[in-house]
Amino acid sequence: MKTPSNSIKRRFALKFLRTLVRIRKSTHQPSPSQSSTWEIRRRAQRIKLAAYSSMARTVGSKRAWSRALTMKLRAAMGNRPWSMIKQESKKMTRRKLIAKRKRHMEKDLNSGVQELRRLVPGGQWMDPLSLMQETAHFLRCLETQVRVMRSIVAEGEGFPC
Amino acid sequence: MSSRRSHSRQSGSSRITEDQIADLVSKLQRLIPELRNRHSDKVSASKVLQETCNYIRSLHKEVDDLSERLSELLASLETDSDQAAIIRSLLM
């Protein structure tokens, strides 16, 4: 039975693989000498960003978390720190005020919800209900991303060199 | 305090029923490997949220680790035909 997540999985895998090919082309050393640890680490960062951005692009603008993640990634790829995004429009400021009021309602689940807000892209500005719904979708997409990455690694590492 | 409402979303209103939150919390519970098999036990909402956070963090960590391994893989692939073979085998 084809579930929606199957198509997300496939579309993500295609985007991610294409980006991997591009990364490899732009970083591959012509000489067969070992890449330095620094180069490997640097490329790992690019691959990581490629994974999140491929997933964000696969989901598109349909979910609040994917829109927020796209914004974050644009800032990160411009080499600015992940946390310092100052692109707040007036709409965001008003939403922040609403969110602040709503946070006062979360006495019981407080610490769990606060932590979740930090982990889910865009979580700072969501009402608790939306936060839960976005979390569920985000979680499933993140799992899909990890599964695809695992199978690529398994394929690659199973290859005799 | 909170009254029963229909499931329609009211963007202006800030009334969230306990039922709606409980529904979503149990939906989240089913997604988390740690808690999935414990429907019969009463898992508190804050425990579900805590485990959700832990699970998300562990997934991020795994992405880090897998990215590192992928980077090493890309370094070790000698020719384009290796990588084409990998891609073909994954997509077919």
CSV table of C-alpha atoms in Angstrom, one decimal:
chain,number,residue,atom,x,y,z
A,1,MET,CA,0.0,0.0,0.0
A,2,LYS,CA,1.5,3.3,-1.0
A,3,THR,CA,1.5,5.7,1.9
A,4,PRO,CA,2.3,9.4,1.5
A,5,SER,CA,5.6,8.9,3.1
A,6,ASN,CA,6.7,6.5,0.3
A,7,SER,CA,6.6,9.3,-2.2
A,8,ILE,CA,8.4,11.6,0.3
A,9,LYS,CA,11.1,9.0,0.7
A,10,ARG,CA,11.6,8.6,-3.0
A,11,ARG,CA,11.6,12.3,-3.7
A,12,PHE,CA,14.0,13.0,-0.9
A,13,ALA,CA,16.3,10.2,-1.9
A,14,LEU,CA,16.5,11.5,-5.5
A,15,LYS,CA,17.2,15.1,-4.4
A,16,PHE,CA,19.7,14.1,-1.8
A,17,LEU,CA,21.6,11.7,-4.2
A,18,ARG,CA,21.8,14.4,-6.8
A,19,THR,CA,23.2,16.8,-4.3
A,20,LEU,CA,25.7,14.2,-3.1
A,21,VAL,CA,26.9,13.8,-6.7
A,22,ARG,CA,27.3,17.5,-7.0
A,23,ILE,CA,29.2,17.7,-3.7
A,24,ARG,CA,31.5,14.9,-4.8
A,25,LYS,CA,32.3,16.6,-8.1
A,26,SER,CA,33.2,19.8,-6.4
A,27,THR,CA,35.3,18.3,-3.7
A,28,HIS,CA,36.9,15.3,-5.3
A,29,GLN,CA,40.7,15.2,-5.2
A,30,PRO,CA,42.2,14.3,-8.5
A,31,SER,CA,45.1,12.6,-6.8
A,32,PRO,CA,44.4,9.3,-5.0
A,33,SER,CA,46.0,10.6,-1.8
A,34,GLN,CA,43.8,10.5,1.3
A,35,SER,CA,41.6,13.5,2.0
A,36,SER,CA,42.6,15.3,5.1
A,37,THR,CA,40.4,14.9,8.2
A,38,TRP,CA,39.6,18.6,7.9
A,39,GLU,CA,38.3,18.1,4.3
A,40,ILE,CA,36.3,15.1,5.3
A,41,ARG,CA,34.8,17.0,8.2
A,42,ARG,CA,34.0,20.0,6.0
A,43,ARG,CA,32.3,17.9,3.4
A,44,ALA,CA,30.4,16.1,6.1
A,45,GLN,CA,29.0,19.5,7.1
A,46,ARG,CA,27.9,20.1,3.5
A,47,ILE,CA,26.3,16.7,3.3
A,48,LYS,CA,24.4,17.2,6.5
A,49,LEU,CA,23.1,20.5,5.3
A,50,ALA,CA,22.2,18.9,2.0
A,51,ALA,CA,20.2,16.2,3.8
A,52,TYR,CA,18.1,18.7,5.8
A,53,SER,CA,17.7,21.0,2.8
A,54,SER,CA,16.7,18.1,0.5
A,55,MET,CA,14.0,17.1,3.0
A,56,ALA,CA,12.8,20.7,3.4
A,57,ARG,CA,12.6,21.1,-0.3
A,58,THR,CA,10.8,17.7,-0.7
A,59,VAL,CA,8.1,18.8,1.8
A,60,GLY,CA,8.1,22.3,0.3
A,61,SER,CA,6.1,25.1,1.8
A,62,LYS,CA,3.3,22.8,2.9
A,63,ARG,CA,4.3,22.6,6.6
A,64,ALA,CA,5.3,25.3,9.0
A,65,TRP,CA,8.4,23.4,10.1
A,66,SER,CA,9.7,23.0,6.5
A,67,ARG,CA,9.2,26.7,5.8
A,68,ALA,CA,11.1,27.5,9.0
A,69,LEU,CA,13.8,25.0,8.3
A,70,THR,CA,14.3,26.5,4.8
A,71,MET,CA,14.8,29.9,6.3
A,72,LYS,CA,17.3,28.6,8.8
A,73,LEU,CA,19.2,26.7,6.2
A,74,ARG,CA,19.5,29.8,3.9
A,75,ALA,CA,21.1,31.6,6.8
A,76,ALA,CA,23.3,28.7,7.7
A,77,MET,CA,24.5,28.3,4.1
A,78,GLY,CA,25.4,31.9,4.1
A,79,ASN,CA,27.8,30.9,6.9
A,80,ARG,CA,25.9,32.6,9.6
A,81,PRO,CA,25.4,30.8,12.9
A,82,TRP,CA,22.3,28.6,13.0
A,83,SER,CA,20.8,30.5,15.9
A,84,MET,CA,21.2,34.1,14.8
A,85,ILE,CA,18.5,34.6,12.3
A,86,LYS,CA,17.2,38.1,12.4
A,87,GLN,CA,14.8,37.9,9.5
A,88,GLU,CA,11.8,38.9,11.5
A,89,SER,CA,9.0,40.6,9.7
A,90,LYS,CA,6.2,42.4,11.5
A,91,LYS,CA,4.1,39.3,11.1
A,92,MET,CA,6.6,37.3,13.1
A,93,THR,CA,6.8,39.8,15.9
A,94,ARG,CA,3.0,39.7,16.3
A,95,ARG,CA,3.1,36.0,16.2
A,96,LYS,CA,5.8,36.0,18.9
A,97,LEU,CA,3.5,38.0,21.1
A,98,ILE,CA,0.7,35.6,20.7
A,99,ALA,CA,3.0,32.7,21.3
A,100,LYS,CA,4.3,34.3,24.4
A,101,ARG,CA,0.8,34.5,25.8
A,102,LYS,CA,0.1,31.0,24.9
A,103,ARG,CA,3.2,29.8,26.6
A,104,HIS,CA,1.7,30.9,29.9
A,105,MET,CA,-1.0,28.3,29.3
A,106,GLU,CA,1.4,25.5,29.3
A,107,LYS,CA,2.0,25.2,33.1
A,108,ASP,CA,1.6,21.4,33.2
A,109,LEU,CA,3.6,20.3,30.2
A,110,ASN,CA,5.9,23.3,30.4
A,111,SER,CA,9.4,22.0,30.3
A,112,GLY,CA,8.6,19.3,27.7
A,113,VAL,CA,6.9,21.8,25.4
A,114,GLN,CA,9.6,24.4,25.8
A,115,GLU,CA,12.2,21.9,24.8
A,116,LEU,CA,10.1,20.7,21.9
A,117,ARG,CA,9.8,24.3,20.6
A,118,ARG,CA,13.6,24.5,20.4
A,119,LEU,CA,13.9,21.2,18.6
A,120,VAL,CA,11.2,21.6,16.0
A,121,PRO,CA,11.9,24.2,13.3
A,122,GLY,CA,9.6,27.1,13.7
A,123,GLY,CA,8.4,25.8,17.0
A,124,GLN,CA,9.0,29.0,18.8
A,125,TRP,CA,6.0,30.6,17.0
A,126,MET,CA,3.5,27.8,17.1
A,127,ASP,CA,0.5,27.3,19.3
A,128,PRO,CA,0.7,24.1,21.3
A,129,LEU,CA,-1.7,22.2,19.1
A,130,SER,CA,0.1,23.1,15.9
A,131,LEU,CA,3.4,22.3,17.6
A,132,MET,CA,2.3,18.8,18.3
A,133,GLN,CA,1.0,18.3,14.7
A,134,GLU,CA,4.1,19.7,13.2
A,135,THR,CA,6.2,17.6,15.5
A,136,ALA,CA,4.5,14.4,14.3
A,137,HIS,CA,5.1,15.3,10.7
A,138,PHE,CA,8.7,16.5,11.3
A,139,LEU,CA,9.5,13.3,13.2
A,140,ARG,CA,8.3,11.1,10.4
A,141,CYS,CA,10.2,13.0,7.8
A,142,LEU,CA,13.4,13.0,9.9
A,143,GLU,CA,13.1,9.3,10.3
A,144,THR,CA,12.7,8.9,6.6
A,145,GLN,CA,15.8,11.1,6.0
A,146,VAL,CA,17.8,8.9,8.4
A,147,ARG,CA,16.6,5.7,6.8
A,148,VAL,CA,17.6,6.8,3.3
A,149,MET,CA,21.0,8.0,4.6
A,150,ARG,CA,21.5,4.7,6.3
A,151,SER,CA,20.8,2.7,3.1
A,152,ILE,CA,23.1,4.8,1.1
A,153,VAL,CA,25.9,4.3,3.6
A,154,ALA,CA,25.1,0.6,3.7
A,155,GLU,CA,25.3,0.3,-0.1
A,156,GLY,CA,28.5,2.3,-0.2
A,157,GLU,CA,30.2,0.5,2.6
A,158,GLY,CA,29.2,-2.9,1.2
A,159,PHE,CA,31.2,-2.1,-1.9
A,160,PRO,CA,34.6,-3.7,-2.2
A,161,CYS,CA,37.1,-0.9,-2.8
B,1,MET,CA,-12.9,25.5,32.1
B,2,SER,CA,-12.5,24.3,28.6
B,3,SER,CA,-15.7,23.2,26.8
B,4,ARG,CA,-16.0,20.5,24.2
B,5,ARG,CA,-15.7,21.9,20.7
B,6,SER,CA,-15.8,20.5,17.3
B,7,HIS,CA,-12.6,19.7,15.6
B,8,SER,CA,-12.7,22.7,13.3
B,9,ARG,CA,-9.7,24.9,13.6
B,10,GLN,CA,-10.5,28.4,14.8
B,11,SER,CA,-7.5,30.5,14.1
B,12,GLY,CA,-8.5,33.5,16.2
B,13,SER,CA,-9.6,31.6,19.2
B,14,SER,CA,-7.1,30.2,21.6
B,15,ARG,CA,-9.3,27.5,23.3
B,16,ILE,CA,-7.5,24.2,23.0
B,17,THR,CA,-9.4,21.3,24.5
B,18,GLU,CA,-7.7,18.7,26.7
B,19,ASP,CA,-9.1,16.1,24.3
B,20,GLN,CA,-7.3,17.6,21.4
B,21,ILE,CA,-4.0,17.7,23.2
B,22,ALA,CA,-4.5,14.1,24.5
B,23,ASP,CA,-5.2,12.9,21.0
B,24,LEU,CA,-2.0,14.4,19.7
B,25,VAL,CA,0.0,13.2,22.6
B,26,SER,CA,-1.2,9.6,21.9
B,27,LYS,CA,-0.4,10.1,18.3
B,28,LEU,CA,3.1,11.2,19.2
B,29,GLN,CA,3.4,8.2,21.5
B,30,ARG,CA,2.8,5.8,18.7
B,31,LEU,CA,5.6,7.4,16.7
B,32,ILE,CA,8.3,7.0,19.3
B,33,PRO,CA,10.1,3.6,19.4
B,34,GLU,CA,10.6,3.8,23.2
B,35,LEU,CA,7.0,4.2,24.0
B,36,ARG,CA,5.3,2.6,21.1
B,37,ASN,CA,4.5,-0.7,22.8
B,38,ARG,CA,3.2,0.7,26.0
B,39,HIS,CA,-0.4,1.7,25.1
B,40,SER,CA,-1.7,-0.2,28.0
B,41,ASP,CA,0.4,1.7,30.5
B,42,LYS,CA,-0.5,5.2,31.3
B,43,VAL,CA,2.3,7.2,29.8
B,44,SER,CA,2.1,10.8,31.0
B,45,ALA,CA,2.0,13.6,28.5
B,46,SER,CA,5.1,15.1,29.8
B,47,LYS,CA,6.9,11.8,29.5
B,48,VAL,CA,5.8,11.5,25.9
B,49,LEU,CA,7.1,15.0,25.2
B,50,GLN,CA,10.3,14.2,27.0
B,51,GLU,CA,10.9,11.1,25.0
B,52,THR,CA,10.0,12.9,21.8
B,53,CYS,CA,12.7,15.4,22.5
B,54,ASN,CA,15.2,12.6,23.2
B,55,TYR,CA,14.2,10.8,20.1
B,56,ILE,CA,14.6,14.0,17.9
B,57,ARG,CA,18.0,14.6,19.4
B,58,SER,CA,19.1,11.1,18.8
B,59,LEU,CA,18.0,11.3,15.1
B,60,HIS,CA,20.0,14.5,14.7
B,61,LYS,CA,23.0,12.8,16.1
B,62,GLU,CA,22.6,9.9,13.7
B,63,VAL,CA,22.4,12.4,10.8
B,64,ASP,CA,25.7,13.8,12.0
B,65,ASP,CA,27.3,10.4,12.1
B,66,LEU,CA,25.9,9.3,8.8
B,67,SER,CA,27.0,12.5,7.1
B,68,GLU,CA,30.5,11.9,8.4
B,69,ARG,CA,30.5,8.3,7.0
B,70,LEU,CA,29.1,9.5,3.7
B,71,SER,CA,31.9,12.1,3.5
B,72,GLU,CA,34.4,9.4,4.0
B,73,LEU,CA,32.7,7.2,1.4
B,74,LEU,CA,32.8,10.0,-1.2
B,75,ALA,CA,36.5,10.3,-0.6
B,76,SER,CA,37.1,6.6,-1.1
B,77,LEU,CA,35.0,6.2,-4.2
B,78,GLU,CA,37.7,5.8,-6.9
B,79,THR,CA,35.7,6.3,-10.1
B,80,ASP,CA,32.5,7.7,-11.3
B,81,SER,CA,31.4,4.2,-12.2
B,82,ASP,CA,31.4,3.2,-8.5
B,83,GLN,CA,29.1,6.0,-7.6
B,84,ALA,CA,26.9,5.4,-10.6
B,85,ALA,CA,26.5,1.8,-9.5
B,86,ILE,CA,25.5,2.8,-6.0
B,87,ILE,CA,23.0,5.2,-7.3
B,88,ARG,CA,21.5,2.7,-9.7
B,89,SER,CA,21.3,0.0,-7.1
B,90,LEU,CA,19.4,2.4,-4.8
B,91,LEU,CA,16.9,3.6,-7.3
B,92,MET,CA,16.0,0.4,-9.0
